[in-house]
């Protein structure tokens, strides 16, 4: 099964005949042709093999096109690149070559505009230059080198400092699992934090750096808690390869996903004006928002759509949530409202104050809904999957919600959502059901290989 080249947050693929340097740089060239890279473009990269080299090639390409370029000097988490662009008016756009949360070998390219956000549309014009010829010319380019920039240092001084201060007041120990990704160099600068898997590895030790893979995180966190002198007073925080997704784990609560973290923030002091979420995110956060008197706004899947909905809402204080680990908080219209694992960790620790406080808060919000969400991927069209759901859940209410189909039953308190994946040729099924109904759907719809 092959990933699509275009995703909700950029472009990605497995290096080879279909996603070589030529295809990757053609995206950069088309961005330049669209005018999106005017003025200064910041280029960052994470630890995945090839990311640094592609960043340098892109910098050379843009310099040859007469554009000013700032190239990061070390591994850069995606939120560090976006935040740097947001904080500095002279940065017109940014590019990040990254593993993100993708499987081993996959290279991704994320584009942010001058405000630090992914534009709602990434349709690009055709490039006016033959990329093969251009690649040949890059080998003889005499353009001056790009300007050296350090968005990671800027990120450590802002987000890292805020986390360090929060850790000093938190009653308990925090272990940050960096999954061999770009957060490792930043975490080394943060006081009061134990760090695991912090060594940047070009192949991520063969793993998929994704904190939303619950089974993987449970195994890793059990090992890390076993090394702690006080496992009952320890929180394991795991981020992905480029540092924009977060999940937590404690001995008492087990795996704590982003929807549960959002619900904790929504029920703590200083609740925001609005929750902006998606129709396929676990229903817990929306339920917590309604219980707290906080408005709920739904957006299509993709954090760029969450940001667009926030901007349309007048930019009040808000929590943004998507189903794959992305969570953000804005206190005002001037805040940077974007997925950021370290910023989200800071919020969670501040809101709960201790490991006991975190566990109590998670227990309270989990009591709001009867079932935790389970995701199931099916290599079938949404119509086929929907027909199977109707067979297993006859009489349930069915409705279309933006880019998803949602089934609910007030009597059971269950909920099922399904949508066509934007990155793979499969349908994602999000189930909040009793175990026997979950098993029935899985039996009727075998998992995609």
Coordinates of N, CA and C in Angstrom, one line a residue, residues 23-251:
X23 N 11.0 14.7 -7.8 CA 9.6 14.9 -7.4 C 9.5 15.8 -6.2
X24 N 10.4 15.6 -5.2 CA 10.3 16.4 -4.0 C 10.6 17.9 -4.3
X25 N 11.7 18.1 -5.0 CA 12.1 19.5 -5.4 C 11.1 20.1 -6.3
X26 N 10.4 19.3 -7.1 CA 9.4 19.9 -8.0 C 8.3 20.6 -7.2
X27 N 8.0 20.0 -6.0 CA 7.0 20.7 -5.1 C 7.6 22.0 -4.7
X28 N 8.8 22.0 -4.3 CA 9.5 23.3 -3.8 C 9.4 24.3 -5.0
X29 N 9.7 23.9 -6.2 CA 9.8 24.7 -7.3 C 8.4 25.3 -7.6
X30 N 7.3 24.5 -7.5 CA 6.0 24.9 -7.7 C 5.5 25.9 -6.6
X31 N 6.0 25.7 -5.4 CA 5.7 26.6 -4.3 C 6.3 28.0 -4.7
X32 N 7.5 28.0 -5.2 CA 8.2 29.2 -5.6 C 7.4 29.9 -6.7
X33 N 7.0 29.1 -7.7 CA 6.2 29.6 -8.8 C 4.9 30.2 -8.4
X34 N 4.3 29.7 -7.3 CA 3.0 30.3 -6.9 C 3.2 31.6 -6.1
X35 N 4.4 32.0 -5.8 CA 4.6 33.2 -5.1 C 4.6 33.0 -3.6
X36 N 4.4 31.8 -3.1 CA 4.3 31.5 -1.7 C 5.6 31.6 -0.9
X37 N 6.8 31.6 -1.7 CA 8.1 31.7 -1.0 C 8.8 33.0 -1.3
X38 N 8.0 34.1 -1.4 CA 8.6 35.4 -1.6 C 9.3 35.8 -0.3
X39 N 10.2 36.8 -0.5 CA 11.0 37.3 0.7 C 11.9 36.1 1.2
X40 N 11.9 35.9 2.5 CA 12.8 34.9 3.1 C 12.0 33.7 3.5
X41 N 12.6 32.5 3.1 CA 12.0 31.2 3.4 C 12.9 30.5 4.4
X42 N 12.3 30.1 5.5 CA 13.0 29.3 6.5 C 12.9 27.8 6.1
X43 N 14.0 27.1 6.1 CA 14.0 25.6 5.8 C 14.5 24.9 7.0
X44 N 13.8 23.9 7.5 CA 14.2 23.1 8.6 C 14.1 21.6 8.2
X45 N 14.6 20.8 9.1 CA 14.7 19.3 8.8 C 14.7 18.6 10.1
X46 N 14.2 17.3 10.1 CA 14.3 16.5 11.3 C 15.4 15.4 11.1
X47 N 15.3 14.4 11.9 CA 16.4 13.4 12.0 C 16.3 12.3 10.9
X48 N 15.2 12.2 10.2 CA 15.1 11.1 9.3 C 16.1 11.2 8.2
X49 N 16.6 10.0 7.8 CA 17.7 9.9 6.8 C 17.2 10.7 5.5
X50 N 18.0 11.6 5.0 CA 17.7 12.3 3.8 C 17.1 13.7 4.1
X51 N 16.6 14.0 5.3 CA 15.9 15.2 5.5 C 16.9 16.4 5.4
X52 N 18.1 16.3 6.1 CA 19.1 17.4 6.0 C 19.5 17.6 4.6
X53 N 19.8 16.5 3.8 CA 20.3 16.7 2.5 C 19.3 17.3 1.6
X54 N 18.0 16.9 1.7 CA 17.0 17.6 0.9 C 16.8 19.0 1.3
X55 N 16.9 19.4 2.6 CA 16.8 20.8 3.0 C 17.9 21.6 2.3
X56 N 19.1 21.1 2.2 CA 20.2 21.8 1.6 C 20.0 21.9 0.1
X57 N 19.5 20.9 -0.5 CA 19.1 21.0 -2.0 C 18.1 22.0 -2.2
X58 N 17.0 22.0 -1.4 CA 16.0 23.0 -1.6 C 16.5 24.4 -1.4
X59 N 17.4 24.6 -0.4 CA 18.0 25.9 -0.2 C 18.8 26.4 -1.4
X60 N 19.5 25.5 -2.0 CA 20.3 25.8 -3.2 C 19.4 26.1 -4.4
X61 N 18.3 25.3 -4.5 CA 17.4 25.6 -5.6 C 16.7 26.9 -5.5
X62 N 16.3 27.3 -4.3 CA 15.6 28.6 -4.1 C 16.6 29.8 -4.2
X63 N 17.8 29.6 -3.8 CA 18.8 30.6 -4.0 C 19.1 30.8 -5.5
X64 N 19.1 29.7 -6.2 CA 19.3 29.8 -7.6 C 18.2 30.6 -8.3
X65 N 17.0 30.5 -7.7 CA 15.8 31.2 -8.3 C 15.8 32.7 -7.8
X66 N 16.8 33.1 -7.1 CA 16.9 34.5 -6.6 C 16.1 34.8 -5.4
X67 N 15.8 33.7 -4.6 CA 15.1 34.0 -3.3 C 16.0 33.9 -2.2
X68 N 15.7 34.6 -1.1 CA 16.5 34.6 0.1 C 16.0 33.4 1.0
X69 N 17.0 32.7 1.5 CA 16.7 31.5 2.3 C 17.5 31.5 3.6
X70 N 16.8 31.1 4.6 CA 17.4 30.8 5.9 C 17.4 29.3 6.2
X71 N 18.5 28.7 6.4 CA 18.6 27.2 6.6 C 18.9 26.9 8.1
X72 N 18.1 26.1 8.7 CA 18.3 25.7 10.1 C 19.6 25.0 10.2
X73 N 20.3 25.2 11.4 CA 21.6 24.7 11.6 C 21.6 23.4 12.3
X74 N 20.5 23.0 12.8 CA 20.4 21.7 13.5 C 18.9 21.1 13.3
X75 N 18.7 19.9 13.9 CA 17.4 19.3 13.8 C 16.3 20.2 14.3
X76 N 15.2 20.3 13.6 CA 14.2 21.3 14.0 C 12.8 20.6 14.1
X77 N 12.2 20.6 15.3 CA 10.8 20.2 15.4 C 9.9 21.1 14.5
X78 N 8.9 20.5 13.9 CA 8.0 21.3 13.0 C 7.4 22.5 13.8
X79 N 6.9 22.3 15.0 CA 6.3 23.5 15.7 C 7.4 24.6 15.9
X80 N 8.7 24.2 16.0 CA 9.7 25.3 16.2 C 9.8 26.1 14.9
X81 N 9.7 25.4 13.7 CA 9.8 26.1 12.5 C 8.6 27.1 12.3
X82 N 7.4 26.5 12.5 CA 6.2 27.3 12.4 C 6.2 28.5 13.3
X83 N 6.6 28.2 14.6 CA 6.6 29.3 15.6 C 7.5 30.4 15.3
X84 N 8.7 30.0 14.7 CA 9.7 31.0 14.3 C 9.1 31.9 13.2
X85 N 8.5 31.3 12.2 CA 7.9 32.1 11.2 C 6.8 33.0 11.8
X86 N 6.0 32.5 12.7 CA 4.9 33.3 13.3 C 5.5 34.5 14.1
X87 N 6.6 34.3 14.7 CA 7.2 35.3 15.6 C 8.0 36.4 14.8
X88 N 8.4 36.1 13.6 CA 9.3 37.0 12.9 C 8.6 37.4 11.5
X89 N 8.3 38.6 11.4 CA 7.6 39.1 10.3 C 8.4 39.0 9.0
X90 N 9.7 39.0 9.1 CA 10.5 38.9 7.9 C 10.6 37.5 7.3
X91 N 10.0 36.5 7.9 CA 10.0 35.2 7.4 C 8.6 35.1 6.6
X92 N 8.7 34.9 5.3 CA 7.5 34.8 4.5 C 6.9 33.4 4.4
X93 N 7.7 32.4 4.7 CA 7.2 31.0 4.6 C 8.2 30.1 5.2
X94 N 7.8 28.8 5.4 CA 8.8 27.9 5.9 C 8.5 26.5 5.3
X95 N 9.6 25.7 5.1 CA 9.5 24.3 4.7 C 10.2 23.5 5.7
X96 N 9.7 22.3 6.0 CA 10.3 21.3 6.9 C 10.3 20.0 6.2
X97 N 11.5 19.4 6.1 CA 11.6 18.0 5.6 C 11.6 17.1 6.8
X98 N 10.7 16.1 6.9 CA 10.4 15.5 8.1 C 9.9 14.1 8.0
X99 N 10.1 13.3 9.0 CA 9.5 12.0 9.2 C 8.1 12.1 9.7
X100 N 7.8 13.1 10.5 CA 6.6 13.3 11.2 C 6.2 12.1 12.0
X101 N 5.0 11.5 11.8 CA 4.6 10.3 12.4 C 4.6 9.1 11.4
X102 N 5.3 9.3 10.3 CA 5.1 8.3 9.2 C 6.0 7.1 9.3
X103 N 5.6 6.0 8.6 CA 6.4 4.8 8.7 C 7.9 4.9 8.3
X104 N 8.7 3.9 8.7 CA 10.1 4.0 8.3 C 10.3 4.2 6.8
X105 N 11.3 5.1 6.5 CA 11.6 5.4 5.1 C 10.9 6.5 4.5
X106 N 9.7 6.9 5.0 CA 8.9 7.9 4.4 C 9.5 9.3 4.6
X107 N 9.6 10.1 3.6 CA 10.0 11.5 3.7 C 8.8 12.4 3.5
X108 N 8.7 13.4 4.3 CA 7.6 14.3 4.2 C 8.1 15.7 4.0
X109 N 7.3 16.6 3.5 CA 7.6 18.0 3.3 C 6.4 18.8 3.7
X110 N 6.6 19.6 4.8 CA 5.5 20.4 5.3 C 5.8 21.9 5.0
X111 N 4.7 22.6 4.5 CA 4.8 24.0 4.2 C 4.0 24.8 5.1
X112 N 4.6 25.9 5.6 CA 3.8 26.9 6.4 C 4.0 28.3 5.8
X113 N 2.9 29.0 5.8 CA 3.0 30.4 5.3 C 3.6 31.3 6.3
X114 N 3.6 32.6 6.0 CA 4.3 33.5 6.9 C 3.8 33.6 8.3
X115 N 2.5 33.3 8.5 CA 1.9 33.3 9.9 C 2.2 32.1 10.6
X116 N 2.9 31.1 10.0 CA 3.3 29.9 10.7 C 2.3 28.8 10.5
X117 N 1.2 28.9 9.7 CA 0.2 28.0 9.6 C 0.2 27.3 8.2
X118 N -0.4 26.1 8.1 CA -0.6 25.5 6.8 C -1.8 26.2 6.1
X119 N -1.6 26.6 4.9 CA -2.7 27.2 4.1 C -3.9 26.2 3.9
X120 N -5.1 26.7 3.9 CA -6.2 25.8 3.7 C -6.2 25.0 2.4
X121 N -5.6 25.6 1.3 CA -5.4 25.0 0.0 C -4.0 25.0 -0.3
X122 N -3.5 23.8 -0.9 CA -2.1 23.7 -1.3 C -2.1 23.3 -2.8
X123 N -3.1 23.7 -3.6 CA -3.1 23.5 -5.0 C -2.0 24.4 -5.6
X124 N -1.1 23.8 -6.4 CA 0.1 24.5 -6.9 C 0.1 24.6 -8.4
X125 N 0.6 25.7 -9.0 CA 0.7 25.7 -10.5 C 1.9 24.8 -10.9
X126 N 1.9 24.5 -12.2 CA 3.0 23.7 -12.8 C 4.3 24.6 -12.8
X127 N 5.4 23.9 -12.6 CA 6.7 24.7 -12.6 C 7.0 25.0 -14.0
X128 N 7.7 26.2 -14.3 CA 8.0 26.6 -15.6 C 9.4 26.2 -16.0
X129 N 10.1 25.3 -15.3 CA 11.4 24.9 -15.6 C 11.5 23.3 -15.5
X130 N 12.2 22.7 -16.4 CA 12.4 21.3 -16.3 C 13.2 20.9 -15.1
X131 N 12.7 20.1 -14.2 CA 13.3 19.8 -13.0 C 14.6 19.0 -13.2
X132 N 14.6 18.1 -14.2 CA 15.8 17.3 -14.4 C 17.0 18.2 -14.8
X133 N 16.7 19.2 -15.7 CA 17.7 20.1 -16.1 C 18.2 21.0 -14.9
X134 N 17.2 21.3 -14.1 CA 17.5 22.2 -12.9 C 18.5 21.4 -12.0
X135 N 18.2 20.1 -11.8 CA 19.0 19.3 -10.9 C 20.5 19.3 -11.4
X136 N 20.6 19.2 -12.7 CA 22.0 19.2 -13.3 C 22.7 20.5 -13.0
X137 N 21.9 21.6 -13.1 CA 22.5 22.9 -12.8 C 22.9 23.1 -11.4
X138 N 22.2 22.4 -10.5 CA 22.5 22.6 -9.0 C 23.9 22.2 -8.7
X139 N 24.4 21.2 -9.4 CA 25.7 20.7 -9.1 C 26.8 21.6 -9.5
X140 N 26.5 22.6 -10.3 CA 27.5 23.6 -10.6 C 27.1 25.0 -10.1
X141 N 26.1 25.1 -9.2 CA 25.7 26.4 -8.7 C 26.7 27.1 -7.9
X142 N 26.9 28.4 -8.2 CA 27.8 29.2 -7.5 C 27.1 30.2 -6.6
X143 N 25.9 30.0 -6.3 CA 25.1 30.9 -5.4 C 25.7 30.9 -4.0
X144 N 25.6 32.1 -3.4 CA 26.1 32.2 -2.0 C 25.3 31.3 -1.1
X145 N 25.8 30.8 0.0 CA 25.1 29.9 0.9 C 23.9 30.6 1.6
X146 N 23.0 29.8 2.0 CA 21.8 30.4 2.7 C 22.2 31.0 4.0
X147 N 21.4 31.9 4.5 CA 21.6 32.5 5.9 C 21.4 31.4 6.9
X148 N 22.4 31.3 7.9 CA 22.2 30.3 9.0 C 21.2 30.8 10.0
X149 N 20.2 30.0 10.3 CA 19.2 30.4 11.3 C 19.1 29.3 12.4
X150 N 18.6 29.6 13.5 CA 18.5 28.6 14.6 C 17.1 28.7 15.3
X151 N 16.1 28.2 14.6 CA 14.7 28.1 15.2 C 14.7 27.2 16.4
X152 N 15.5 26.2 16.5 CA 15.5 25.4 17.6 C 15.9 26.1 18.9
X153 N 16.9 27.0 18.8 CA 17.3 27.8 20.0 C 16.2 28.7 20.4
X154 N 15.5 29.3 19.4 CA 14.4 30.2 19.7 C 13.3 29.4 20.4
X155 N 13.0 28.2 19.9 CA 12.0 27.3 20.5 C 12.3 26.9 21.9
X156 N 13.6 26.6 22.1 CA 14.0 26.2 23.5 C 13.9 27.3 24.4
X157 N 14.1 28.6 24.0 CA 14.1 29.7 24.8 C 12.6 30.1 25.2
X158 N 11.7 29.7 24.4 CA 10.3 30.1 24.6 C 9.5 28.9 25.2
X159 N 9.2 27.9 24.3 CA 8.4 26.8 24.8 C 9.2 25.9 25.8
X160 N 10.5 25.8 25.5 CA 11.3 25.0 26.5 C 11.4 25.6 27.8
X161 N 11.6 26.9 27.9 CA 11.6 27.6 29.2 C 10.3 27.5 29.9
X162 N 9.2 27.7 29.2 CA 7.9 27.5 29.9 C 7.7 26.2 30.5
X163 N 8.1 25.1 29.7 CA 8.0 23.8 30.3 C 8.9 23.6 31.5
X164 N 10.1 24.1 31.4 CA 11.1 23.9 32.5 C 10.5 24.6 33.8
X165 N 9.9 25.7 33.7 CA 9.3 26.4 34.9 C 8.2 25.6 35.4
X166 N 7.4 25.0 34.5 CA 6.2 24.2 34.9 C 6.7 23.0 35.6
X167 N 7.8 22.3 35.1 CA 8.3 21.1 35.8 C 8.8 21.4 37.2
X168 N 9.3 22.6 37.4 CA 9.8 23.0 38.8 C 8.6 23.0 39.8
X169 N 7.4 23.3 39.4 CA 6.2 23.3 40.3 C 5.4 22.0 40.2
X170 N 5.8 21.1 39.4 CA 4.9 19.9 39.2 C 5.4 18.8 40.3
X171 N 4.4 18.2 40.9 CA 4.7 17.2 42.0 C 4.7 15.9 41.3
X172 N 5.9 15.5 40.9 CA 6.1 14.2 40.2 C 7.3 14.3 39.2
X173 N 7.6 13.2 38.6 CA 8.7 13.2 37.6 C 8.1 13.0 36.3
X174 N 8.7 13.6 35.3 CA 8.3 13.5 33.9 C 9.4 12.9 33.1
X175 N 9.1 11.9 32.3 CA 10.1 11.3 31.4 C 9.6 11.6 30.0
X176 N 10.4 12.3 29.2 CA 10.0 12.6 27.8 C 10.6 11.6 26.9
X177 N 9.8 10.8 26.2 CA 10.3 9.9 25.1 C 10.3 10.6 23.8
X178 N 11.4 10.8 23.2 CA 11.6 11.6 22.0 C 11.5 10.7 20.7
X179 N 11.4 9.4 20.9 CA 11.3 8.5 19.8 C 12.4 8.7 18.7
X180 N 13.6 9.1 19.2 CA 14.8 9.3 18.3 C 14.6 10.5 17.3
X181 N 13.6 11.4 17.6 CA 13.3 12.4 16.6 C 13.9 13.8 17.0
X182 N 13.3 14.8 16.4 CA 13.8 16.1 16.4 C 13.7 16.8 17.8
X183 N 12.9 16.3 18.7 CA 12.7 16.9 20.0 C 13.9 16.6 20.9
X184 N 14.7 15.6 20.6 CA 15.8 15.2 21.5 C 16.8 16.4 21.7
X185 N 17.3 17.1 20.7 CA 18.2 18.2 21.0 C 17.6 19.3 21.8
X186 N 16.3 19.5 21.7 CA 15.6 20.6 22.5 C 15.5 20.1 23.9
X187 N 15.0 18.8 24.1 CA 14.8 18.3 25.4 C 16.1 18.3 26.3
X188 N 17.2 18.2 25.6 CA 18.5 18.2 26.3 C 18.8 19.6 27.0
X189 N 18.0 20.6 26.5 CA 18.2 22.0 27.1 C 17.2 22.3 28.2
X190 N 16.3 21.4 28.5 CA 15.2 21.7 29.4 C 15.5 21.1 30.8
X191 N 15.6 21.9 31.8 CA 15.9 21.4 33.1 C 14.8 20.7 33.7
X192 N 15.0 19.8 34.6 CA 14.0 19.1 35.4 C 13.3 18.0 34.6
X193 N 13.9 17.6 33.5 CA 13.2 16.6 32.6 C 14.1 15.4 32.4
X194 N 13.6 14.2 32.6 CA 14.3 13.0 32.2 C 14.0 12.7 30.7
X195 N 14.9 12.3 29.9 CA 14.7 12.1 28.5 C 15.1 10.7 28.1
X196 N 14.2 10.1 27.3 CA 14.4 8.8 26.8 C 14.4 8.8 25.3
X197 N 15.2 7.9 24.7 CA 15.3 7.8 23.2 C 15.6 9.2 22.6
X198 N 16.5 9.9 23.2 CA 16.8 11.3 22.8 C 17.9 11.3 21.7
X199 N 18.6 10.2 21.4 CA 19.6 10.3 20.4 C 19.0 10.4 19.0
X200 N 19.3 11.4 18.2 CA 18.7 11.5 16.9 C 19.2 10.4 16.0
X201 N 18.3 9.6 15.4 CA 18.7 8.4 14.6 C 18.1 8.6 13.2
X202 N 18.9 8.4 12.2 CA 18.4 8.7 10.8 C 17.3 7.7 10.4
X203 N 17.3 6.5 11.0 CA 16.3 5.5 10.6 C 15.3 5.2 11.8
X204 N 15.4 6.1 12.8 CA 14.5 6.0 14.0 C 14.5 4.6 14.6
X205 N 15.6 3.9 14.5 CA 15.7 2.5 15.0 C 14.7 1.6 14.4
X206 N 14.3 1.9 13.2 CA 13.3 1.0 12.5 C 11.9 1.2 13.0
X207 N 11.6 2.1 13.8 CA 10.2 2.3 14.4 C 9.4 3.4 13.6
X208 N 8.1 3.3 13.8 CA 7.3 4.4 13.3 C 7.1 5.4 14.5
X209 N 7.6 6.6 14.4 CA 7.6 7.5 15.6 C 6.2 8.1 15.8
X210 N 5.3 7.4 16.3 CA 3.9 7.8 16.4 C 3.3 7.5 17.8
X211 N 3.1 8.6 18.6 CA 2.6 8.4 20.0 C 1.2 7.9 20.0
X212 N 0.5 7.9 18.9 CA -0.9 7.4 18.9 C -1.0 5.9 18.7
X213 N 0.1 5.2 18.5 CA 0.0 3.8 18.4 C 0.1 3.3 19.8
X214 N -1.1 3.0 20.4 CA -1.3 2.7 21.8 C -0.5 1.5 22.3
X215 N -0.5 0.4 21.5 CA 0.2 -0.8 21.9 C 1.7 -0.5 22.1
X216 N 2.3 0.2 21.1 CA 3.7 0.6 21.2 C 4.0 1.4 22.4
X217 N 3.2 2.4 22.6 CA 3.5 3.3 23.8 C 3.3 2.6 25.1
X218 N 2.4 1.7 25.2 CA 2.2 0.9 26.4 C 3.4 0.1 26.7
X219 N 4.0 -0.5 25.7 CA 5.2 -1.4 25.9 C 6.4 -0.5 26.3
X220 N 6.6 0.6 25.6 CA 7.7 1.5 25.9 C 7.6 2.1 27.3
X221 N 6.4 2.6 27.6 CA 6.1 3.2 28.9 C 6.3 2.3 30.1
X222 N 5.9 1.0 29.9 CA 6.1 0.1 31.0 C 7.5 -0.1 31.3
X223 N 8.4 -0.2 30.3 CA 9.8 -0.3 30.5 C 10.3 1.0 31.2
X224 N 9.9 2.2 30.8 CA 10.4 3.4 31.3 C 10.0 3.6 32.8
X225 N 8.7 3.2 33.1 CA 8.2 3.2 34.5 C 9.0 2.2 35.3
X226 N 9.4 1.1 34.8 CA 10.2 0.1 35.5 C 11.5 0.6 35.9
X227 N 12.0 1.6 35.2 CA 13.4 2.2 35.5 C 13.3 3.3 36.5
X228 N 12.1 3.7 36.8 CA 11.9 4.9 37.7 C 11.9 4.4 39.2
X229 N 12.5 5.2 40.0 CA 12.5 4.9 41.4 C 11.1 5.1 42.1
X230 N 10.3 5.9 41.4 CA 8.9 6.2 41.9 C 7.9 6.1 40.8
X231 N 7.6 4.9 40.3 CA 6.8 4.7 39.1 C 5.4 5.3 39.3
X232 N 4.9 5.3 40.5 CA 3.6 5.9 40.8 C 3.5 7.4 40.7
X233 N 4.7 8.0 40.7 CA 4.8 9.5 40.7 C 5.5 9.9 39.4
X234 N 5.4 9.1 38.4 CA 6.1 9.4 37.1 C 5.1 9.4 35.9
X235 N 5.2 10.4 35.1 CA 4.5 10.6 33.9 C 5.4 10.3 32.7
X236 N 5.0 9.5 31.8 CA 5.8 9.3 30.5 C 5.0 10.1 29.5
X237 N 5.8 11.0 28.8 CA 5.2 11.8 27.7 C 6.0 11.4 26.4
X238 N 5.2 11.0 25.4 CA 5.8 10.6 24.1 C 5.4 11.5 23.0
X239 N 6.4 11.9 22.2 CA 6.1 12.8 21.0 C 6.5 12.0 19.8
X240 N 6.2 12.5 18.6 CA 6.5 11.9 17.4 C 7.8 12.4 16.8
X241 N 8.1 12.0 15.6 CA 9.4 12.3 15.0 C 9.6 13.8 14.9
X242 N 8.6 14.6 14.6 CA 8.9 16.1 14.4 C 8.3 16.9 15.5
X243 N 7.7 16.3 16.6 CA 7.4 17.0 17.8 C 6.1 17.8 17.8
X244 N 5.1 17.4 17.0 CA 3.8 18.1 17.1 C 2.7 17.3 17.7
X245 N 3.0 16.0 18.0 CA 1.9 15.1 18.6 C 2.4 14.6 19.9
X246 N 1.4 14.4 20.8 CA 1.7 14.0 22.2 C 0.7 13.0 22.7
X247 N 1.2 12.1 23.5 CA 0.4 11.2 24.3 C 1.1 11.0 25.7
X248 N 0.3 10.7 26.7 CA 0.9 10.5 28.1 C 0.6 9.1 28.6
X249 N 1.3 8.7 29.6 CA 1.1 7.4 30.2 C 1.5 7.5 31.7
X250 N 0.6 7.0 32.6 CA 0.9 6.9 34.0 C 0.5 5.4 34.4
X251 N 1.1 5.0 35.5 CA 0.8 3.7 36.0 C -0.7 3.5 36.3

